[in-house]
CSV table of C-alpha atoms in Angstrom, one decimal:
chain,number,residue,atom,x,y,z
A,1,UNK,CA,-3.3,-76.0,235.0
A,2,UNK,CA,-1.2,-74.2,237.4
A,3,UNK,CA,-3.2,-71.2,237.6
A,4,UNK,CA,-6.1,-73.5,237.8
A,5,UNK,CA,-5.2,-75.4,241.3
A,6,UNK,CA,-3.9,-71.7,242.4
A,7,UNK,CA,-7.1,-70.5,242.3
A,8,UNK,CA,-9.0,-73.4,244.0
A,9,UNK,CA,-6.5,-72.9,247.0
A,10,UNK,CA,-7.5,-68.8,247.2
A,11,UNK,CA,-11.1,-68.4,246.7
A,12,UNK,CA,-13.0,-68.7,249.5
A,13,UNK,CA,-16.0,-67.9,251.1
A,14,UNK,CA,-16.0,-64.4,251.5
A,15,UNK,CA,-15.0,-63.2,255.5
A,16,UNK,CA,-17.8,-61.0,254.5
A,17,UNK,CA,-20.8,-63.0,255.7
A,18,UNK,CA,-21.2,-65.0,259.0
A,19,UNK,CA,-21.9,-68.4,258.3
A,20,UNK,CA,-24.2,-70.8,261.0
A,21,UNK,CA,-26.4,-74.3,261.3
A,22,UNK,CA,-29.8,-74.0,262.0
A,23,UNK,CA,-32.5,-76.5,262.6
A,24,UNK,CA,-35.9,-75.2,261.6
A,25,UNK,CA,-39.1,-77.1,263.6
A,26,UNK,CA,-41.3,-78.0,260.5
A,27,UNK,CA,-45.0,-76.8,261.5
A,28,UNK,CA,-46.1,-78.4,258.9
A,29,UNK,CA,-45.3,-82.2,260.0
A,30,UNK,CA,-43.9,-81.8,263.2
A,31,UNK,CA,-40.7,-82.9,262.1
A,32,UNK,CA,-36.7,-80.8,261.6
A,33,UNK,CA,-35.0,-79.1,258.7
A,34,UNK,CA,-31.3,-78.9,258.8
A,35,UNK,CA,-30.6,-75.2,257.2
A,36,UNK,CA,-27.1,-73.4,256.8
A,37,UNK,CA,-27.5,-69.9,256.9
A,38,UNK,CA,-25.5,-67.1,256.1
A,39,UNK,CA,-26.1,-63.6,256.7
A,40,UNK,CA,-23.9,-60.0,256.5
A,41,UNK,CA,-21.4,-59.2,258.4
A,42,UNK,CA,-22.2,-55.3,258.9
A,43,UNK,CA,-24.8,-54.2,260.3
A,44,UNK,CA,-26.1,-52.0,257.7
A,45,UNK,CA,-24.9,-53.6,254.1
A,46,UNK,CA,-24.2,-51.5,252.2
A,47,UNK,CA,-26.8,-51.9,249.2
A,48,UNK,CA,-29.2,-51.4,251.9
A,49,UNK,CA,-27.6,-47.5,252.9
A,50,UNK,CA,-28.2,-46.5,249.7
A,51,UNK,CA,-31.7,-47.9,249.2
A,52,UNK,CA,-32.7,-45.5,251.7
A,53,UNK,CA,-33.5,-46.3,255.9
A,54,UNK,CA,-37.0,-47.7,255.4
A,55,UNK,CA,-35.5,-50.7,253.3
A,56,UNK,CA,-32.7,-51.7,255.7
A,57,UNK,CA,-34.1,-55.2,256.8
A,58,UNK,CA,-32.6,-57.6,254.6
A,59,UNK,CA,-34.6,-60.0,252.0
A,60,UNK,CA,-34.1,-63.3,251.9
A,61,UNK,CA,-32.8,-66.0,249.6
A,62,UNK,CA,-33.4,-69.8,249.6
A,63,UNK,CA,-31.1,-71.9,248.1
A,64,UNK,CA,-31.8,-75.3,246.7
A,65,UNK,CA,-28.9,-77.5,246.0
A,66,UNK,CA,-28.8,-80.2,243.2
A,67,UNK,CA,-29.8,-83.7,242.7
A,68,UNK,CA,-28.3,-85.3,246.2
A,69,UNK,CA,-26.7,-82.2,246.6
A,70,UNK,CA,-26.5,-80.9,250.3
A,71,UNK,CA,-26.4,-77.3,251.3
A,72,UNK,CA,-22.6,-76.9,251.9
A,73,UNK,CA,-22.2,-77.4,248.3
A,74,UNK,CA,-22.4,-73.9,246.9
A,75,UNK,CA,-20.8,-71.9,250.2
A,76,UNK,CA,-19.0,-69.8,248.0
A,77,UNK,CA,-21.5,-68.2,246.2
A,78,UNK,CA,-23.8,-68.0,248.8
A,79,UNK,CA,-21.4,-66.0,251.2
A,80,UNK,CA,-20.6,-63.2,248.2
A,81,UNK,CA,-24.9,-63.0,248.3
A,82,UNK,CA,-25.1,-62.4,251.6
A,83,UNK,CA,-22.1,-59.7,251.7
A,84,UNK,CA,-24.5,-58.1,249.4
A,85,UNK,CA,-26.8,-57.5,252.0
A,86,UNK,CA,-29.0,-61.3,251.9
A,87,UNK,CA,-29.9,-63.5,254.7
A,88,UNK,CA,-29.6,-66.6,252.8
A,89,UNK,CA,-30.5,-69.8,253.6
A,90,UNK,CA,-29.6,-73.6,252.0
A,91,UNK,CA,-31.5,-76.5,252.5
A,92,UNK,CA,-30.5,-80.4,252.0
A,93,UNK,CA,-32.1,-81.9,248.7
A,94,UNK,CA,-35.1,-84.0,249.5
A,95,UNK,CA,-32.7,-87.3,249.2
A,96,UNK,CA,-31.2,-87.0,252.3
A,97,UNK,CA,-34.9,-86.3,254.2
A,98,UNK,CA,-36.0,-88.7,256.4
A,99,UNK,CA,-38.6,-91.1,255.0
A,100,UNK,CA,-42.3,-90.7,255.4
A,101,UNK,CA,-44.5,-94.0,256.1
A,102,UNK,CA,-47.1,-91.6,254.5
A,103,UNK,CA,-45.3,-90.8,250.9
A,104,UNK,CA,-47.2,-91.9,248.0
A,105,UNK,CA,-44.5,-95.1,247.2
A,106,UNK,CA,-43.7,-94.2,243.5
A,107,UNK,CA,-42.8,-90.7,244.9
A,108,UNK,CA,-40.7,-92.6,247.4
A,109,UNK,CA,-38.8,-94.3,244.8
A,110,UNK,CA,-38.3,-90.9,242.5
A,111,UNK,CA,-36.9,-89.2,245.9
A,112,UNK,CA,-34.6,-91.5,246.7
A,113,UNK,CA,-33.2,-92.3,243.2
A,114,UNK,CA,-30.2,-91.1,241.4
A,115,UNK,CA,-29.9,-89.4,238.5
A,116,UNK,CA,-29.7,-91.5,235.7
A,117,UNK,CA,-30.0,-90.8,231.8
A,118,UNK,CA,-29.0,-93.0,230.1
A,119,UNK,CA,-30.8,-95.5,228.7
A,120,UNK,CA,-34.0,-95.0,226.5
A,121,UNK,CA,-36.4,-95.6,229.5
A,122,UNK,CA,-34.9,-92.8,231.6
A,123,UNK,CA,-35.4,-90.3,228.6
A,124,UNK,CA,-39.1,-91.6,227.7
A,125,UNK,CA,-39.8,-91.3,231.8
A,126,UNK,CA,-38.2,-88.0,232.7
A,127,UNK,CA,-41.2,-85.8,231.7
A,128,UNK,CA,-42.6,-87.7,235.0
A,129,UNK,CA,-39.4,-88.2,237.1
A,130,UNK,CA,-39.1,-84.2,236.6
A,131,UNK,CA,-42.6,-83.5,237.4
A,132,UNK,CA,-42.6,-85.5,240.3
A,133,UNK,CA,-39.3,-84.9,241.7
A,134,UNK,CA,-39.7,-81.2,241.0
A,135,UNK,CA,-43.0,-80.6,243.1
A,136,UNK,CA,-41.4,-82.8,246.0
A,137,UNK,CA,-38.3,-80.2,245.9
A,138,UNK,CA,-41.1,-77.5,246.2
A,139,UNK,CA,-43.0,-78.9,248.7
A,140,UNK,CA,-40.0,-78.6,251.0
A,141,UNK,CA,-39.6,-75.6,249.9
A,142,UNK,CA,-42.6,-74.8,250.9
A,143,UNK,CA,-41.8,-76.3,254.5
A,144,UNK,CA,-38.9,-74.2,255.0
A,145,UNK,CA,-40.5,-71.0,254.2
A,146,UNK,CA,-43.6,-71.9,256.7
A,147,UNK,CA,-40.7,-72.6,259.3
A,148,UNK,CA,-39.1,-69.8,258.8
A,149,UNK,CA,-42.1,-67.5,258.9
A,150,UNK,CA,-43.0,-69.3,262.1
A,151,UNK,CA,-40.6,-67.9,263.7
A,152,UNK,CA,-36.9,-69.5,264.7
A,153,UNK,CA,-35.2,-69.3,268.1
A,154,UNK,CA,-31.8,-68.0,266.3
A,155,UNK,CA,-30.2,-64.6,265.8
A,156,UNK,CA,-29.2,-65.3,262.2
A,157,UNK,CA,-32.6,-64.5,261.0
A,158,UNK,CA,-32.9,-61.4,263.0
A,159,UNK,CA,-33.9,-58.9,260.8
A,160,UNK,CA,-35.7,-61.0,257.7
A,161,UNK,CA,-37.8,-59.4,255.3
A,162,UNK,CA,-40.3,-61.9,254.3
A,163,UNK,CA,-42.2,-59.3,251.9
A,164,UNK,CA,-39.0,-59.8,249.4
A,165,UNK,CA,-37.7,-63.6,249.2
A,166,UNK,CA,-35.7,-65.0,246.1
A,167,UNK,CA,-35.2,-68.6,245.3
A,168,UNK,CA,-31.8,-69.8,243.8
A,169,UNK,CA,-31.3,-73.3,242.5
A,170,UNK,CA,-28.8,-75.0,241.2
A,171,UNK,CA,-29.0,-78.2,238.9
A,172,UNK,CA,-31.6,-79.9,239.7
A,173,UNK,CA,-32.2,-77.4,242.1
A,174,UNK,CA,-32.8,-75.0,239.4
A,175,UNK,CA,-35.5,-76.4,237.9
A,176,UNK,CA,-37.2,-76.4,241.6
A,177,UNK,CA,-36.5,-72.7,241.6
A,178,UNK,CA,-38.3,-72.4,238.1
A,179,UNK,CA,-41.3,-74.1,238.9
A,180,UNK,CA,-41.4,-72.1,242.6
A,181,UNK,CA,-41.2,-68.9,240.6
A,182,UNK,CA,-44.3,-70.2,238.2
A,183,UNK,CA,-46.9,-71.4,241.5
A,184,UNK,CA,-45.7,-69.2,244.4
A,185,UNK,CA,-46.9,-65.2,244.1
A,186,UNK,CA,-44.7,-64.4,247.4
A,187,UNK,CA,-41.5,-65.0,245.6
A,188,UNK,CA,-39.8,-61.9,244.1
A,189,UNK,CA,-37.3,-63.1,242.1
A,190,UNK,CA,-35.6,-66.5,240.7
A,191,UNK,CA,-32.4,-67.7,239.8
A,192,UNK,CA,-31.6,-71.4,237.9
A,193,UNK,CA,-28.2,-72.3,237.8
A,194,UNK,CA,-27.6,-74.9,234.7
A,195,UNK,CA,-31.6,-76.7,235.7
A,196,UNK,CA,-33.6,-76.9,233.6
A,197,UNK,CA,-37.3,-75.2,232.8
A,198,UNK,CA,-38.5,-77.9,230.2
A,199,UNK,CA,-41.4,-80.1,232.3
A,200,UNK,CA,-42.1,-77.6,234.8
A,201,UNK,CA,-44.6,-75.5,234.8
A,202,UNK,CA,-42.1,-72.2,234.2
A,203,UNK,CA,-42.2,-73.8,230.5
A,204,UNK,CA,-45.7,-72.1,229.9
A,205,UNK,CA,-44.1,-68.8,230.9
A,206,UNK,CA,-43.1,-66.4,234.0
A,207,UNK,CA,-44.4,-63.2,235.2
A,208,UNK,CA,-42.0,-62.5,237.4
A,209,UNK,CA,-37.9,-61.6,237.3
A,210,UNK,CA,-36.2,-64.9,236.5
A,211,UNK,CA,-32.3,-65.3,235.6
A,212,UNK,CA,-31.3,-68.3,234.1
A,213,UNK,CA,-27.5,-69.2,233.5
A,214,UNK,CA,-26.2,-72.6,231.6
A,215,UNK,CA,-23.0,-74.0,230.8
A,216,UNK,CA,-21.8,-73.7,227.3
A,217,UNK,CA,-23.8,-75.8,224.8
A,218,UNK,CA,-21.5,-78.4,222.7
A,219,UNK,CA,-21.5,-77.7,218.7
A,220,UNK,CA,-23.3,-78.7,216.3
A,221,UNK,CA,-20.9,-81.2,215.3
A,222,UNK,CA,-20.8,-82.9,218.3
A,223,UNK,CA,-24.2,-83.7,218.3
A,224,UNK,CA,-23.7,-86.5,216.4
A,225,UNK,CA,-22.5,-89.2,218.3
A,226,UNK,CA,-21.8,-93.1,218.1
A,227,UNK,CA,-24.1,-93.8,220.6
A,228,UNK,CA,-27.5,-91.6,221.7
A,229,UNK,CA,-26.6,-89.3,224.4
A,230,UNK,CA,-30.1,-88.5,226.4
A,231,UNK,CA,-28.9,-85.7,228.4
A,232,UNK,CA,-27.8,-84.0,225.3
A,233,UNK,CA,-31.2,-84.6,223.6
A,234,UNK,CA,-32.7,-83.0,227.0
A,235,UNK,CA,-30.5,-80.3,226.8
A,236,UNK,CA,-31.5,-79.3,223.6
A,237,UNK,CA,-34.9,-79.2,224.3
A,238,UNK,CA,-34.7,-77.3,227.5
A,239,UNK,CA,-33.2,-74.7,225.0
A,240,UNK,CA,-36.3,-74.0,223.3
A,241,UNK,CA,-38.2,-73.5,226.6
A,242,UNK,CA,-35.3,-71.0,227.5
A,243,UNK,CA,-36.0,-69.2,223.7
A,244,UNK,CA,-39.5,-69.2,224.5
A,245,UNK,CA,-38.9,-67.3,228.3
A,246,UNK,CA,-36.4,-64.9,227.3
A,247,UNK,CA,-39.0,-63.1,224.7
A,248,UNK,CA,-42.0,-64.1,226.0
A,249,UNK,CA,-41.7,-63.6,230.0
A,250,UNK,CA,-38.6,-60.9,229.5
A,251,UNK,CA,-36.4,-63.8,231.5
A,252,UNK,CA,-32.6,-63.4,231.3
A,253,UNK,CA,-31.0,-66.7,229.8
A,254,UNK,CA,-27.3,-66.8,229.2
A,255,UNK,CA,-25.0,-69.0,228.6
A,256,UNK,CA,-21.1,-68.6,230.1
A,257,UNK,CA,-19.0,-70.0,226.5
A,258,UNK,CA,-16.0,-72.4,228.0
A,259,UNK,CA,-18.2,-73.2,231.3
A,260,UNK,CA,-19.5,-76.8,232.6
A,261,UNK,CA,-22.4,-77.7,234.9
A,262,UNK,CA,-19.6,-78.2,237.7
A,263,UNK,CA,-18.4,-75.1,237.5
A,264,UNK,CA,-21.7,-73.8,239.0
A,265,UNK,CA,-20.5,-75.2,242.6
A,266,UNK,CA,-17.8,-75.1,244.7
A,267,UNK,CA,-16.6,-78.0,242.5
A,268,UNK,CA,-15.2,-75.0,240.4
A,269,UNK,CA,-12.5,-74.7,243.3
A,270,UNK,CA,-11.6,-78.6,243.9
A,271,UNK,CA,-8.1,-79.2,243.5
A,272,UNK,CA,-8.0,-81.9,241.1
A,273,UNK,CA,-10.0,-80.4,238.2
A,274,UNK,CA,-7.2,-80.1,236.2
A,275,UNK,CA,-7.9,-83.6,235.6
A,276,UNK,CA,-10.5,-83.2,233.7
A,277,UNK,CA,-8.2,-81.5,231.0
A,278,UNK,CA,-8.2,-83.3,227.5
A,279,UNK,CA,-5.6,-81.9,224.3
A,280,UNK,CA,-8.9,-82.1,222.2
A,281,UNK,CA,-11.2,-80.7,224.2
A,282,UNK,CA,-13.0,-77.2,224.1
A,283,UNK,CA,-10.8,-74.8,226.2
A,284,UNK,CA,-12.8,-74.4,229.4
A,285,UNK,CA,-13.0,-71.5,231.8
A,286,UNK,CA,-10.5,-70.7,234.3
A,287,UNK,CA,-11.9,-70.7,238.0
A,288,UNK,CA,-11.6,-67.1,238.9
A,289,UNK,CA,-12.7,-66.0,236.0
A,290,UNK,CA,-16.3,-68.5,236.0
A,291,UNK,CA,-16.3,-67.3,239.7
A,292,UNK,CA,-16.2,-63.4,239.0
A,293,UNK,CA,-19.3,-64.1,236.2
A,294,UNK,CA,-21.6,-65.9,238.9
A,295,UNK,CA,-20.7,-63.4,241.6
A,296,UNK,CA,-21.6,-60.4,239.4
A,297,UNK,CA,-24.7,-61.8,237.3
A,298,UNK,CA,-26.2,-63.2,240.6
A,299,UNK,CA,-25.5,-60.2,242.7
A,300,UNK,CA,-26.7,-57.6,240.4
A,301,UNK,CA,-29.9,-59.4,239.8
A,302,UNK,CA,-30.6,-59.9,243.4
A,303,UNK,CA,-29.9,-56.6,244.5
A,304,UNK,CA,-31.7,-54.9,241.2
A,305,UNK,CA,-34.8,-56.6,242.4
A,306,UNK,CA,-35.0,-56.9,245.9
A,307,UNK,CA,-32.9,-54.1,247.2
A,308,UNK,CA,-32.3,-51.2,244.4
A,309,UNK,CA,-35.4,-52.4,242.3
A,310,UNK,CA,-35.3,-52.3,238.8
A,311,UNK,CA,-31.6,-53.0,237.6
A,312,UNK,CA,-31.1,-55.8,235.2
A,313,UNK,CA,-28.0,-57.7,235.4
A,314,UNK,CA,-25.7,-56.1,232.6
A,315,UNK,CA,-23.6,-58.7,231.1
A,316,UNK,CA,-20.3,-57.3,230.6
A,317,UNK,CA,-18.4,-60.5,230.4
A,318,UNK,CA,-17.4,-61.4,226.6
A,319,UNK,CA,-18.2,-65.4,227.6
A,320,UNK,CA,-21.4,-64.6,228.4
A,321,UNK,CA,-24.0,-64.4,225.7
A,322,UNK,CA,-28.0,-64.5,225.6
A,323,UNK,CA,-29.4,-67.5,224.2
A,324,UNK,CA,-30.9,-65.4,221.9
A,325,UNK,CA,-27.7,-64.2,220.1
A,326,UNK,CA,-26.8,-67.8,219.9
A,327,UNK,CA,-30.1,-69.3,218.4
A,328,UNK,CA,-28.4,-69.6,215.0
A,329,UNK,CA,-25.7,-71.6,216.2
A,330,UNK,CA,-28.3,-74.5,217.3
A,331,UNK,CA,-28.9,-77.2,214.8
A,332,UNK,CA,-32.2,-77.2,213.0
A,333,UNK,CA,-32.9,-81.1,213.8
A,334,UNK,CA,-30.5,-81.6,217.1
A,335,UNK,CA,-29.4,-85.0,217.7
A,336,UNK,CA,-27.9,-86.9,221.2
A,337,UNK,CA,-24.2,-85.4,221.5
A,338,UNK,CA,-22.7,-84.8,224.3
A,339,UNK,CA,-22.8,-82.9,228.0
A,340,UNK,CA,-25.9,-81.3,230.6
A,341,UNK,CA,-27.3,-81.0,233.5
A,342,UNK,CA,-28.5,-83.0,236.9
């Protein structure tokens, strides 16, 4: 525990990366989009020296945060991408938009509503709460892209390559980047940070690079539970999808062992999650160590297919397993247990 709340006072966004707010004019509704953006701190990163002088403007990487989630939450990670040579850029999630008198209503309500799973009715609805809430997180996608191809009055886009653009999610956000990767030809790349694919239209398969990363599943034991646990029953569905991707589409799934979908943000660092520490409980990850995995999976991919193309991430981390080595570990008939996503 000690080691735990020494690490949370030591990492930090790297002094790598400059760090600035933007406000983007929306062309497409006359209307502004708060954006955080973070770019490198040399001139010439480093990545970019070695690809060679005719690839030293630097892609870009849109970041979408999860389910209420603003685009502070990940600043960590998304300073370490820049240093790699990224101008990356984090958006609000669609809950803290302004309304529209023109939104359809019932997308009004999915917008603005919390995550919830636990009753029945929210498992038997979320095929259509995902849909829905899903192509609303792409359609500002979509928005902030069309700003920032507009043209910005700031210096910390100077330089933006919009031939090479990446879209990383995280939670909810990662099942926007999924679907973005399915519909939009002009992205490269994606990355989904413990999403989900399962009711998007990334289920039916991806033809382009796509990294997925998950929290460690719970056994098989604890899939039986006292009560039905929905997320749990989500989860294990959303694995099958991931099966499907990583031998069909070529997609890298893995899964951390010891991680949980907190540990995905900069909740990793937070001072109190020593709380969260039960006698019984599966020994979980220590920060640096979840924070090293993240950097290195993340970075590799990004730079092996936007900067130095063709360079899979290479997991040499012993937590971190592809859901295909772990497919006989899943129960045959899953039942509600425990743990997921947002």
């Amino acid at each position: 525990m000690w080691a735990e709340r020494r690490a949370s006072s030591v990492i930090k966004p790297t002094d790598q990366a400059r760090v600035g707010e933007v406000v983007l004019t929306d062309p497409t509704q006359e209307t502004e989009i708060a954006v955080r953006i973070w770019r490198p701190s040399q001139s010439v990163p480093r990545d970019a020296v070695k690809a060679g002088a005719s690839d030293r403007w630097l892609p870009l990487v849109i970041y979408v945060p999860s389910w209420g989630g603003r685009r502070s939450e990940n600043d960590v990670l998304l300073s370490t991408i820049a240093s790699a040579g990224f101008i990356v850029v984090a958006m609000d999630d669609i809950s803290h938009d302004r309304p529209d008198p023109e939104t359809d209503p019932a997308d009004e309500t999915v917008r603005l509503a919390p995550f919830s799973m636990q009753t029945a009715q929210d498992y038997a609805s979320f095929p259509t709460t995902s849909e829905r809430r899903t192509r609303l997180g792409y359609d500002k996608l979509q928005r902030v892209l069309a700003a920032l191809r507009g043209g910005q009055p700031t210096t910390m886009l100077e330089g933006a390559d919009f031939s090479r653009i990446a879209v990383v999610g995280y939670s909810f956000g990662g099942a926007v980047a999924a679907r973005a990767l399915a519909l939009d030809k002009r992205l490269a790349a994606g990355v989904d940070l413990d999403g989900w694919v399962i009711h998007t239209p990334a289920a039916a398969g991806l033809k382009r690079p796509f990294l997925a990363v998950y929290a460690s599943l719970p056994s098989s034991e604890r899939t039986w539970s006292h009560r039905p646990n929905y997320e749990t029953k989500i989860g294990w569905e959303d694995f099958g999808c991931l099966l499907a991707l990583a031998r069909s589409s070529g997609s890298d799934v893995f899964m951390v062992d010891g991680a949980r979908h907190s540990d995905f943000s900069d909740q990793l660092y937070t001072e109190d999650r020593w709380r969260d520490w039960r006698p019984w409980a599966p020994r979980r990850i220590a920060p640096e160590r979840m924070h090293a995995i993240i950097d290195t999976l993340l970075v590799q991919f990004l730079v092996g297919h936007l900067i130095l193309r063709g360079s899979p991430p290479r997991t040499t981390f012993a937590e971190v397993r592809s859901v295909t080595e772990i497919e006989g570990l899943i129960p045959s008939a899953p039942r509600p247990g425990a743990s997921s996503a947002n």
